mmCIF file with all atom_site columns, C-alpha atoms in Angstrom:
data_model
loop_
_atom_site.group_PDB
_atom_site.id
_atom_site.type_symbol
_atom_site.label_atom_id
_atom_site.label_alt_id
_atom_site.label_comp_id
_atom_site.label_asym_id
_atom_site.label_entity_id
_atom_site.label_seq_id
_atom_site.pdbx_PDB_ins_code
_atom_site.Cartn_x
_atom_site.Cartn_y
_atom_site.Cartn_z
_atom_site.occupancy
_atom_site.B_iso_or_equiv
_atom_site.pdbx_formal_charge
_atom_site.auth_seq_id
_atom_site.auth_comp_id
_atom_site.auth_asym_id
_atom_site.auth_atom_id
_atom_site.pdbx_PDB_model_num
ATOM 1   C CA . MET G 1 1   ? 79.045  134.909 118.951 1.00 0.00 ? 72  MET G CA 1
ATOM 2   C CA . ALA G 1 2   ? 82.646  132.364 119.572 1.00 0.00 ? 73  ALA G CA 1
ATOM 3   C CA . PHE G 1 3   ? 82.950  130.041 116.920 1.00 0.00 ? 74  PHE G CA 1
ATOM 4   C CA . ALA G 1 4   ? 85.092  126.950 117.438 1.00 0.00 ? 75  ALA G CA 1
ATOM 5   C CA . ALA G 1 5   ? 89.098  126.775 115.644 1.00 0.00 ? 76  ALA G CA 1
ATOM 6   C CA . ALA G 1 6   ? 89.331  125.027 112.998 1.00 0.00 ? 77  ALA G CA 1
ATOM 7   C CA . PRO G 1 7   ? 91.724  121.749 113.612 1.00 0.00 ? 78  PRO G CA 1
ATOM 8   C CA . SER G 1 8   ? 95.795  122.527 112.897 1.00 0.00 ? 79  SER G CA 1
ATOM 9   C CA . PRO G 1 9   ? 97.064  120.777 110.061 1.00 0.00 ? 80  PRO G CA 1
ATOM 10  C CA . ILE G 1 10  ? 99.320  117.975 110.883 1.00 0.00 ? 81  ILE G CA 1
ATOM 11  C CA . PRO G 1 11  ? 103.079 119.666 110.341 1.00 0.00 ? 82  PRO G CA 1
ATOM 12  C CA . SER G 1 12  ? 104.746 118.234 107.100 1.00 0.00 ? 83  SER G CA 1
ATOM 13  C CA . ARG G 1 13  ? 107.626 116.518 108.659 1.00 0.00 ? 84  ARG G CA 1
ATOM 14  C CA . THR G 1 14  ? 104.818 114.733 111.139 1.00 0.00 ? 85  THR G CA 1
ATOM 15  C CA . GLN G 1 15  ? 102.739 113.403 108.373 1.00 0.00 ? 86  GLN G CA 1
ATOM 16  C CA . TYR G 1 16  ? 106.030 112.477 106.493 1.00 0.00 ? 87  TYR G CA 1
ATOM 17  C CA . VAL G 1 17  ? 106.865 110.676 109.738 1.00 0.00 ? 88  VAL G CA 1
ATOM 18  C CA . LEU G 1 18  ? 103.338 109.289 110.429 1.00 0.00 ? 89  LEU G CA 1
ATOM 19  C CA . GLU G 1 19  ? 103.508 107.781 106.393 1.00 0.00 ? 90  GLU G CA 1
ATOM 20  C CA . ALA G 1 20  ? 106.896 106.496 106.884 1.00 0.00 ? 91  ALA G CA 1
ATOM 21  C CA . ILE G 1 21  ? 105.483 104.483 109.983 1.00 0.00 ? 92  ILE G CA 1
ATOM 22  C CA . LYS G 1 22  ? 102.267 103.670 108.498 1.00 0.00 ? 93  LYS G CA 1
ATOM 23  C CA . HIS G 1 23  ? 103.941 102.199 105.360 1.00 0.00 ? 94  HIS G CA 1
ATOM 24  C CA . ALA G 1 24  ? 106.662 100.197 107.369 1.00 0.00 ? 95  ALA G CA 1
ATOM 25  C CA . ILE G 1 25  ? 103.844 98.802  110.344 1.00 0.00 ? 96  ILE G CA 1
ATOM 26  C CA . LEU G 1 26  ? 101.574 96.891  106.524 1.00 0.00 ? 97  LEU G CA 1
ATOM 27  C CA . THR G 1 27  ? 104.451 95.730  104.941 1.00 0.00 ? 98  THR G CA 1
ATOM 28  C CA . GLY G 1 28  ? 106.228 93.951  107.815 1.00 0.00 ? 99  GLY G CA 1
ATOM 29  C CA . GLN G 1 29  ? 109.083 95.737  108.549 1.00 0.00 ? 100 GLN G CA 1
ATOM 30  C CA . LEU G 1 30  ? 107.228 96.894  111.571 1.00 0.00 ? 101 LEU G CA 1
ATOM 31  C CA . PRO G 1 31  ? 105.574 93.794  112.741 1.00 0.00 ? 102 PRO G CA 1
ATOM 32  C CA . PRO G 1 32  ? 102.804 93.553  115.330 1.00 0.00 ? 103 PRO G CA 1
ATOM 33  C CA . GLY G 1 33  ? 104.358 93.456  118.677 1.00 0.00 ? 104 GLY G CA 1
ATOM 34  C CA . LYS G 1 34  ? 107.459 96.062  117.352 1.00 0.00 ? 105 LYS G CA 1
ATOM 35  C CA . PRO G 1 35  ? 108.357 98.222  120.488 1.00 0.00 ? 106 PRO G CA 1
ATOM 36  C CA . LEU G 1 36  ? 108.524 101.732 118.664 1.00 0.00 ? 107 LEU G CA 1
ATOM 37  C CA . VAL G 1 37  ? 110.920 103.426 120.642 1.00 0.00 ? 108 VAL G CA 1
ATOM 38  C CA . GLU G 1 38  ? 111.025 107.343 119.754 1.00 0.00 ? 109 GLU G CA 1
ATOM 39  C CA . THR G 1 39  ? 114.629 107.784 119.606 1.00 0.00 ? 110 THR G CA 1
ATOM 40  C CA . GLU G 1 40  ? 115.200 105.183 117.292 1.00 0.00 ? 111 GLU G CA 1
ATOM 41  C CA . LEU G 1 41  ? 112.401 106.253 114.629 1.00 0.00 ? 112 LEU G CA 1
ATOM 42  C CA . ALA G 1 42  ? 114.110 109.773 115.095 1.00 0.00 ? 113 ALA G CA 1
ATOM 43  C CA . ALA G 1 43  ? 117.405 108.344 113.705 1.00 0.00 ? 114 ALA G CA 1
ATOM 44  C CA . ARG G 1 44  ? 115.665 106.069 111.300 1.00 0.00 ? 115 ARG G CA 1
ATOM 45  C CA . TYR G 1 45  ? 113.728 109.404 109.607 1.00 0.00 ? 116 TYR G CA 1
ATOM 46  C CA . GLY G 1 46  ? 116.466 112.101 110.322 1.00 0.00 ? 117 GLY G CA 1
ATOM 47  C CA . VAL G 1 47  ? 113.949 114.328 112.624 1.00 0.00 ? 118 VAL G CA 1
ATOM 48  C CA . SER G 1 48  ? 113.507 114.556 116.034 1.00 0.00 ? 119 SER G CA 1
ATOM 49  C CA . LYS G 1 49  ? 111.382 113.010 118.685 1.00 0.00 ? 120 LYS G CA 1
ATOM 50  C CA . THR G 1 50  ? 108.053 115.068 118.576 1.00 0.00 ? 121 THR G CA 1
ATOM 51  C CA . PRO G 1 51  ? 107.192 114.785 115.476 1.00 0.00 ? 122 PRO G CA 1
ATOM 52  C CA . VAL G 1 52  ? 107.565 111.015 115.960 1.00 0.00 ? 123 VAL G CA 1
ATOM 53  C CA . ARG G 1 53  ? 105.828 111.465 119.099 1.00 0.00 ? 124 ARG G CA 1
ATOM 54  C CA . GLU G 1 54  ? 103.116 112.652 117.440 1.00 0.00 ? 125 GLU G CA 1
ATOM 55  C CA . ALA G 1 55  ? 103.105 110.396 114.429 1.00 0.00 ? 126 ALA G CA 1
ATOM 56  C CA . LEU G 1 56  ? 102.754 107.477 117.240 1.00 0.00 ? 127 LEU G CA 1
ATOM 57  C CA . LYS G 1 57  ? 99.879  109.234 118.797 1.00 0.00 ? 128 LYS G CA 1
ATOM 58  C CA . THR G 1 58  ? 97.890  109.921 115.485 1.00 0.00 ? 129 THR G CA 1
ATOM 59  C CA . LEU G 1 59  ? 98.549  105.981 114.961 1.00 0.00 ? 130 LEU G CA 1
ATOM 60  C CA . ALA G 1 60  ? 97.304  105.034 118.189 1.00 0.00 ? 131 ALA G CA 1
ATOM 61  C CA . GLY G 1 61  ? 94.003  106.519 117.481 1.00 0.00 ? 132 GLY G CA 1
ATOM 62  C CA . THR G 1 62  ? 93.864  105.130 114.113 1.00 0.00 ? 133 THR G CA 1
ATOM 63  C CA . GLY G 1 63  ? 94.308  101.817 115.633 1.00 0.00 ? 134 GLY G CA 1
ATOM 64  C CA . LEU G 1 64  ? 97.603  100.331 113.867 1.00 0.00 ? 135 LEU G CA 1
ATOM 65  C CA . VAL G 1 65  ? 99.893  101.136 117.913 1.00 0.00 ? 136 VAL G CA 1
ATOM 66  C CA . ASP G 1 66  ? 99.007  100.422 121.128 1.00 0.00 ? 137 ASP G CA 1
ATOM 67  C CA . MET G 1 67  ? 100.332 103.026 123.814 1.00 0.00 ? 138 MET G CA 1
ATOM 68  C CA . SER G 1 68  ? 101.080 102.098 126.983 1.00 0.00 ? 139 SER G CA 1
ATOM 69  C CA . GLN G 1 69  ? 101.812 104.152 130.360 1.00 0.00 ? 140 GLN G CA 1
ATOM 70  C CA . TYR G 1 70  ? 104.909 101.369 131.253 1.00 0.00 ? 141 TYR G CA 1
ATOM 71  C CA . LYS G 1 71  ? 105.615 99.733  128.288 1.00 0.00 ? 142 LYS G CA 1
ATOM 72  C CA . GLY G 1 72  ? 105.688 102.369 125.469 1.00 0.00 ? 143 GLY G CA 1
ATOM 73  C CA . ALA G 1 73  ? 104.063 102.126 121.763 1.00 0.00 ? 144 ALA G CA 1
ATOM 74  C CA . THR G 1 74  ? 104.340 98.854  119.700 1.00 0.00 ? 145 THR G CA 1
ATOM 75  C CA . VAL G 1 75  ? 103.234 98.196  116.904 1.00 0.00 ? 146 VAL G CA 1
ATOM 76  C CA . ARG G 1 76  ? 99.149  96.144  117.268 1.00 0.00 ? 147 ARG G CA 1
ATOM 77  C CA . THR G 1 77  ? 98.787  92.951  117.603 1.00 0.00 ? 148 THR G CA 1
ATOM 78  C CA . VAL G 1 78  ? 96.568  91.289  115.287 1.00 0.00 ? 149 VAL G CA 1
ATOM 79  C CA . ASP G 1 79  ? 94.581  87.724  116.608 1.00 0.00 ? 150 ASP G CA 1
ATOM 80  C CA . ALA G 1 80  ? 91.492  86.343  115.677 1.00 0.00 ? 151 ALA G CA 1
ATOM 81  C CA . ALA G 1 81  ? 89.603  88.296  118.612 1.00 0.00 ? 152 ALA G CA 1
ATOM 82  C CA . MET G 1 82  ? 90.973  91.750  117.122 1.00 0.00 ? 153 MET G CA 1
ATOM 83  C CA . ALA G 1 83  ? 90.275  90.624  113.508 1.00 0.00 ? 154 ALA G CA 1
ATOM 84  C CA . ARG G 1 84  ? 86.881  89.588  113.963 1.00 0.00 ? 155 ARG G CA 1
ATOM 85  C CA . GLU G 1 85  ? 85.860  93.118  116.245 1.00 0.00 ? 156 GLU G CA 1
ATOM 86  C CA . VAL G 1 86  ? 87.123  95.055  113.381 1.00 0.00 ? 157 VAL G CA 1
ATOM 87  C CA . TYR G 1 87  ? 85.229  92.825  110.576 1.00 0.00 ? 158 TYR G CA 1
ATOM 88  C CA . ASP G 1 88  ? 82.213  92.732  113.180 1.00 0.00 ? 159 ASP G CA 1
ATOM 89  C CA . VAL G 1 89  ? 82.026  96.316  112.753 1.00 0.00 ? 160 VAL G CA 1
ATOM 90  C CA . ARG G 1 90  ? 82.124  96.422  109.040 1.00 0.00 ? 161 ARG G CA 1
ATOM 91  C CA . LEU G 1 91  ? 79.831  93.547  108.528 1.00 0.00 ? 162 LEU G CA 1
ATOM 92  C CA . LEU G 1 92  ? 77.183  95.509  110.184 1.00 0.00 ? 163 LEU G CA 1
ATOM 93  C CA . LEU G 1 93  ? 77.538  98.477  108.864 1.00 0.00 ? 164 LEU G CA 1
ATOM 94  C CA . GLU G 1 94  ? 79.172  98.346  105.122 1.00 0.00 ? 165 GLU G CA 1
ATOM 95  C CA . PRO G 1 95  ? 76.511  97.210  103.413 1.00 0.00 ? 166 PRO G CA 1
ATOM 96  C CA . GLU G 1 96  ? 74.262  98.901  104.506 1.00 0.00 ? 167 GLU G CA 1
ATOM 97  C CA . ALA G 1 97  ? 76.274  102.184 103.385 1.00 0.00 ? 168 ALA G CA 1
ATOM 98  C CA . LEU G 1 98  ? 76.478  100.511 99.911  1.00 0.00 ? 169 LEU G CA 1
ATOM 99  C CA . ARG G 1 99  ? 72.999  99.866  99.715  1.00 0.00 ? 170 ARG G CA 1
ATOM 100 C CA . ARG G 1 100 ? 72.315  103.609 100.299 1.00 0.00 ? 171 ARG G CA 1
ATOM 101 C CA . THR G 1 101 ? 75.241  104.722 97.780  1.00 0.00 ? 172 THR G CA 1
ATOM 102 C CA . ILE G 1 102 ? 73.388  102.855 95.055  1.00 0.00 ? 173 ILE G CA 1
ATOM 103 C CA . THR G 1 103 ? 69.856  103.902 95.842  1.00 0.00 ? 174 THR G CA 1
ATOM 104 C CA . ARG G 1 104 ? 71.451  107.541 96.169  1.00 0.00 ? 175 ARG G CA 1
ATOM 105 C CA . ARG G 1 105 ? 72.688  106.650 92.136  1.00 0.00 ? 176 ARG G CA 1
ATOM 106 C CA . ALA G 1 106 ? 76.252  108.442 93.657  1.00 0.00 ? 177 ALA G CA 1
ATOM 107 C CA . CYS G 1 107 ? 79.388  107.845 91.793  1.00 0.00 ? 178 CYS G CA 1
ATOM 108 C CA . LEU G 1 108 ? 81.300  104.921 91.532  1.00 0.00 ? 179 LEU G CA 1
ATOM 109 C CA . ASP G 1 109 ? 84.605  106.208 89.192  1.00 0.00 ? 180 ASP G CA 1
ATOM 110 C CA . ALA G 1 110 ? 87.291  106.678 92.846  1.00 0.00 ? 181 ALA G CA 1
ATOM 111 C CA . ALA G 1 111 ? 85.741  103.008 93.273  1.00 0.00 ? 182 ALA G CA 1
ATOM 112 C CA . GLY G 1 112 ? 87.076  102.075 90.117  1.00 0.00 ? 183 GLY G CA 1
ATOM 113 C CA . GLN G 1 113 ? 90.103  104.145 90.063  1.00 0.00 ? 184 GLN G CA 1
ATOM 114 C CA . ALA G 1 114 ? 91.017  102.182 93.449  1.00 0.00 ? 185 ALA G CA 1
ATOM 115 C CA . LEU G 1 115 ? 90.847  98.529  91.796  1.00 0.00 ? 186 LEU G CA 1
ATOM 116 C CA . ALA G 1 116 ? 93.349  100.069 88.794  1.00 0.00 ? 187 ALA G CA 1
ATOM 117 C CA . THR G 1 117 ? 95.569  101.411 92.197  1.00 0.00 ? 188 THR G CA 1
ATOM 118 C CA . ALA G 1 118 ? 95.439  98.064  93.198  1.00 0.00 ? 189 ALA G CA 1
ATOM 119 C CA . ASP G 1 119 ? 95.900  95.902  90.080  1.00 0.00 ? 190 ASP G CA 1
ATOM 120 C CA . THR G 1 120 ? 98.869  97.572  89.949  1.00 0.00 ? 191 THR G CA 1
ATOM 121 C CA . ALA G 1 121 ? 100.375 98.298  93.494  1.00 0.00 ? 192 ALA G CA 1
ATOM 122 C CA . ALA G 1 122 ? 104.590 97.705  93.575  1.00 0.00 ? 193 ALA G CA 1
ATOM 123 C CA . ASP G 1 123 ? 103.743 96.707  97.051  1.00 0.00 ? 194 ASP G CA 1
ATOM 124 C CA . GLN G 1 124 ? 101.503 94.933  99.905  1.00 0.00 ? 195 GLN G CA 1
ATOM 125 C CA . ALA G 1 125 ? 101.310 98.021  101.776 1.00 0.00 ? 196 ALA G CA 1
ATOM 126 C CA . GLU G 1 126 ? 100.168 99.842  98.387  1.00 0.00 ? 197 GLU G CA 1
ATOM 127 C CA . ARG G 1 127 ? 97.691  97.267  97.727  1.00 0.00 ? 198 ARG G CA 1
ATOM 128 C CA . SER G 1 128 ? 96.015  96.799  101.596 1.00 0.00 ? 199 SER G CA 1
ATOM 129 C CA . LEU G 1 129 ? 95.550  100.563 101.538 1.00 0.00 ? 200 LEU G CA 1
ATOM 130 C CA . ALA G 1 130 ? 94.361  100.861 97.664  1.00 0.00 ? 201 ALA G CA 1
ATOM 131 C CA . ASN G 1 131 ? 91.512  97.625  98.621  1.00 0.00 ? 202 ASN G CA 1
ATOM 132 C CA . ARG G 1 132 ? 90.579  100.017 101.803 1.00 0.00 ? 203 ARG G CA 1
ATOM 133 C CA . GLU G 1 133 ? 89.990  103.317 99.378  1.00 0.00 ? 204 GLU G CA 1
ATOM 134 C CA . PHE G 1 134 ? 87.880  100.874 97.236  1.00 0.00 ? 205 PHE G CA 1
ATOM 135 C CA . HIS G 1 135 ? 85.934  100.082 100.067 1.00 0.00 ? 206 HIS G CA 1
ATOM 136 C CA . ARG G 1 136 ? 85.820  104.060 101.285 1.00 0.00 ? 207 ARG G CA 1
ATOM 137 C CA . ALA G 1 137 ? 84.545  105.169 98.050  1.00 0.00 ? 208 ALA G CA 1
ATOM 138 C CA . LEU G 1 138 ? 81.445  102.808 97.897  1.00 0.00 ? 209 LEU G CA 1
ATOM 139 C CA . TYR G 1 139 ? 80.103  103.982 102.236 1.00 0.00 ? 210 TYR G CA 1
ATOM 140 C CA . LEU G 1 140 ? 81.440  107.157 101.593 1.00 0.00 ? 211 LEU G CA 1
ATOM 141 C CA . PRO G 1 141 ? 78.600  108.589 99.512  1.00 0.00 ? 212 PRO G CA 1
ATOM 142 C CA . CYS G 1 142 ? 75.927  107.020 101.698 1.00 0.00 ? 213 CYS G CA 1
ATOM 143 C CA . GLY G 1 143 ? 74.313  110.177 102.459 1.00 0.00 ? 214 GLY G CA 1
ATOM 144 C CA . ASN G 1 144 ? 75.056  109.856 106.196 1.00 0.00 ? 215 ASN G CA 1
ATOM 145 C CA . PRO G 1 145 ? 78.423  111.674 107.267 1.00 0.00 ? 216 PRO G CA 1
ATOM 146 C CA . LEU G 1 146 ? 77.958  109.757 110.959 1.00 0.00 ? 217 LEU G CA 1
ATOM 147 C CA . LEU G 1 147 ? 77.935  106.450 109.050 1.00 0.00 ? 218 LEU G CA 1
ATOM 148 C CA . ALA G 1 148 ? 80.903  107.339 106.952 1.00 0.00 ? 219 ALA G CA 1
ATOM 149 C CA . ARG G 1 149 ? 83.182  108.259 109.891 1.00 0.00 ? 220 ARG G CA 1
ATOM 150 C CA . MET G 1 150 ? 81.967  105.105 111.794 1.00 0.00 ? 221 MET G CA 1
ATOM 151 C CA . LEU G 1 151 ? 83.401  102.803 109.267 1.00 0.00 ? 222 LEU G CA 1
ATOM 152 C CA . ASP G 1 152 ? 86.751  105.304 108.585 1.00 0.00 ? 223 ASP G CA 1
ATOM 153 C CA . GLU G 1 153 ? 87.598  104.467 111.897 1.00 0.00 ? 224 GLU G CA 1
ATOM 154 C CA . VAL G 1 154 ? 88.152  101.532 111.270 1.00 0.00 ? 225 VAL G CA 1
ATOM 155 C CA . ARG G 1 155 ? 90.167  101.748 107.615 1.00 0.00 ? 226 ARG G CA 1
ATOM 156 C CA . ASP G 1 156 ? 93.620  101.003 108.672 1.00 0.00 ? 227 ASP G CA 1
ATOM 157 C CA . GLN G 1 157 ? 92.885  98.498  111.553 1.00 0.00 ? 228 GLN G CA 1
ATOM 158 C CA . ALA G 1 158 ? 91.131  96.974  108.419 1.00 0.00 ? 229 ALA G CA 1
ATOM 159 C CA . ALA G 1 159 ? 94.165  97.509  106.447 1.00 0.00 ? 230 ALA G CA 1
ATOM 160 C CA . LEU G 1 160 ? 96.471  95.748  109.216 1.00 0.00 ? 231 LEU G CA 1
ATOM 161 C CA . VAL G 1 161 ? 94.692  92.783  109.569 1.00 0.00 ? 232 VAL G CA 1
ATOM 162 C CA . SER G 1 162 ? 94.611  91.678  105.565 1.00 0.00 ? 233 SER G CA 1
ATOM 163 C CA . THR G 1 163 ? 98.392  92.453  105.915 1.00 0.00 ? 234 THR G CA 1
ATOM 164 C CA . VAL G 1 164 ? 98.906  90.406  108.105 1.00 0.00 ? 235 VAL G CA 1
ATOM 165 C CA . ALA G 1 165 ? 96.570  87.514  106.880 1.00 0.00 ? 236 ALA G CA 1
ATOM 166 C CA . TRP G 1 166 ? 98.675  88.063  103.129 1.00 0.00 ? 237 TRP G CA 1
ATOM 167 C CA . SER G 1 167 ? 101.601 87.111  105.097 1.00 0.00 ? 238 SER G CA 1
ATOM 168 C CA . ALA G 1 168 ? 100.306 83.530  105.316 1.00 0.00 ? 239 ALA G CA 1
ATOM 169 C CA . GLU G 1 169 ? 98.380  83.681  102.618 1.00 0.00 ? 240 GLU G CA 1
ATOM 170 C CA . PRO G 1 170 ? 98.343  85.897  99.668  1.00 0.00 ? 241 PRO G CA 1
ATOM 171 C CA . SER G 1 171 ? 94.649  85.888  99.055  1.00 0.00 ? 242 SER G CA 1
ATOM 172 C CA . TRP G 1 172 ? 94.823  89.659  97.436  1.00 0.00 ? 243 TRP G CA 1
ATOM 173 C CA . ARG G 1 173 ? 93.797  88.043  94.191  1.00 0.00 ? 244 ARG G CA 1
ATOM 174 C CA . ARG G 1 174 ? 90.545  86.316  94.979  1.00 0.00 ? 245 ARG G CA 1
ATOM 175 C CA . GLU G 1 175 ? 89.666  89.127  96.657  1.00 0.00 ? 246 GLU G CA 1
ATOM 176 C CA . ALA G 1 176 ? 90.307  91.642  93.848  1.00 0.00 ? 247 ALA G CA 1
ATOM 177 C CA . ASP G 1 177 ? 88.066  89.439  91.774  1.00 0.00 ? 248 ASP G CA 1
ATOM 178 C CA . GLU G 1 178 ? 85.410  89.535  94.644  1.00 0.00 ? 249 GLU G CA 1
ATOM 179 C CA . HIS G 1 179 ? 85.694  93.670  94.571  1.00 0.00 ? 250 HIS G CA 1
ATOM 180 C CA . ARG G 1 180 ? 85.468  93.951  91.014  1.00 0.00 ? 251 ARG G CA 1
ATOM 181 C CA . ARG G 1 181 ? 81.773  91.379  91.020  1.00 0.00 ? 252 ARG G CA 1
ATOM 182 C CA . ILE G 1 182 ? 80.589  93.691  93.844  1.00 0.00 ? 253 ILE G CA 1
ATOM 183 C CA . LEU G 1 183 ? 81.393  96.747  91.776  1.00 0.00 ? 254 LEU G CA 1
ATOM 184 C CA . GLY G 1 184 ? 79.882  95.142  88.735  1.00 0.00 ? 255 GLY G CA 1
ATOM 185 C CA . LEU G 1 185 ? 76.336  94.859  90.913  1.00 0.00 ? 256 LEU G CA 1
ATOM 186 C CA . ALA G 1 186 ? 76.835  98.294  92.342  1.00 0.00 ? 257 ALA G CA 1
ATOM 187 C CA . GLU G 1 187 ? 77.369  100.010 88.571  1.00 0.00 ? 258 GLU G CA 1
ATOM 188 C CA . ALA G 1 188 ? 74.330  98.293  87.527  1.00 0.00 ? 259 ALA G CA 1
ATOM 189 C CA . GLY G 1 189 ? 72.455  99.593  90.278  1.00 0.00 ? 260 GLY G CA 1
ATOM 190 C CA . ASP G 1 190 ? 71.836  96.311  91.777  1.00 0.00 ? 261 ASP G CA 1
ATOM 191 C CA . ALA G 1 191 ? 71.862  97.660  95.423  1.00 0.00 ? 262 ALA G CA 1
ATOM 192 C CA . ASP G 1 192 ? 70.530  94.280  97.093  1.00 0.00 ? 263 ASP G CA 1
ATOM 193 C CA . GLY G 1 193 ? 72.785  92.081  95.120  1.00 0.00 ? 264 GLY G CA 1
ATOM 194 C CA . ALA G 1 194 ? 75.736  94.204  95.975  1.00 0.00 ? 265 ALA G CA 1
ATOM 195 C CA . ALA G 1 195 ? 75.079  94.335  99.280  1.00 0.00 ? 266 ALA G CA 1
ATOM 196 C CA . ARG G 1 196 ? 75.227  90.655  99.923  1.00 0.00 ? 267 ARG G CA 1
ATOM 197 C CA . ALA G 1 197 ? 78.286  90.454  97.757  1.00 0.00 ? 268 ALA G CA 1
ATOM 198 C CA . LEU G 1 198 ? 79.919  92.193  100.291 1.00 0.00 ? 269 LEU G CA 1
ATOM 199 C CA . HIS G 1 199 ? 78.770  90.750  102.617 1.00 0.00 ? 270 HIS G CA 1
ATOM 200 C CA . ASP G 1 200 ? 79.387  87.504  101.255 1.00 0.00 ? 271 ASP G CA 1
ATOM 201 C CA . HIS G 1 201 ? 83.272  89.101  100.803 1.00 0.00 ? 272 HIS G CA 1
ATOM 202 C CA . ILE G 1 202 ? 83.937  90.825  104.365 1.00 0.00 ? 273 ILE G CA 1
ATOM 203 C CA . ALA G 1 203 ? 82.696  87.493  105.964 1.00 0.00 ? 274 ALA G CA 1
ATOM 204 C CA . SER G 1 204 ? 84.494  84.460  103.994 1.00 0.00 ? 275 SER G CA 1
ATOM 205 C CA . PHE G 1 205 ? 87.710  86.768  104.773 1.00 0.00 ? 276 PHE G CA 1
ATOM 206 C CA . VAL G 1 206 ? 87.728  86.884  108.315 1.00 0.00 ? 277 VAL G CA 1
ATOM 207 C CA . GLU G 1 207 ? 86.949  83.124  108.272 1.00 0.00 ? 278 GLU G CA 1
ATOM 208 C CA . ARG G 1 208 ? 89.478  82.128  106.087 1.00 0.00 ? 279 ARG G CA 1
ATOM 209 C CA . ALA G 1 209 ? 92.250  84.264  107.386 1.00 0.00 ? 280 ALA G CA 1
ATOM 210 C CA . PHE G 1 210 ? 90.552  83.957  111.332 1.00 0.00 ? 281 PHE G CA 1
ATOM 211 C CA . PRO G 1 211 ? 88.476  80.648  111.633 1.00 0.00 ? 282 PRO G CA 1
ATOM 212 C CA . GLU G 1 212 ? 86.678  80.275  114.836 1.00 0.00 ? 283 GLU G CA 1
ATOM 213 C CA . GLY G 1 213 ? 88.127  77.552  116.909 1.00 0.00 ? 284 GLY G CA 1
ATOM 214 C CA . PRO G 1 214 ? 85.986  74.555  118.257 1.00 0.00 ? 285 PRO G CA 1
ATOM 215 C CA . ARG G 1 215 ? 83.097  75.890  120.576 1.00 0.00 ? 286 ARG G CA 1
#
């Protein structure tokens, strides 16, 4: 019987470039719409164009980079439509995933650790990614790997949305307080209350940051 080969690990140079570009995007050093020229990035990070090209392909797959046959790669632009698409997926899936995590009495230690990381973050990128780790720690133990993977697919895009929103209005302290309330309800075993609090948290953020215009 033939078995499918395991996915090859990302080469270290590609991983280094990937993380460096992601950090630059999530700190605003590479703002939305910025062209990502392979030769410039290769010189910036002291590598050849190959790891840059592979890193950009991976970042395109996670939604941080747009790639066009004619325009090349650019940092993905964040607008109300994009933000609401991402957050609509989260609203549909995350509260139910959290409800299942609590019902299963799964360990929530990783969520507390992510909150601590966000509180002591050195910069906006670290804080944004720590916030995404907090949310992931709530949905990952839900017992449905497919549901968790679907939410994983929008993690980086959600981090980009929050980064752009915080650059206009640094409301991360408010979100941190809401995170603590959600975790408190979850640790108390209140599945319905935690799910409602999470839903309100996600909905209120996107409404504040990207309000709908008049119909």
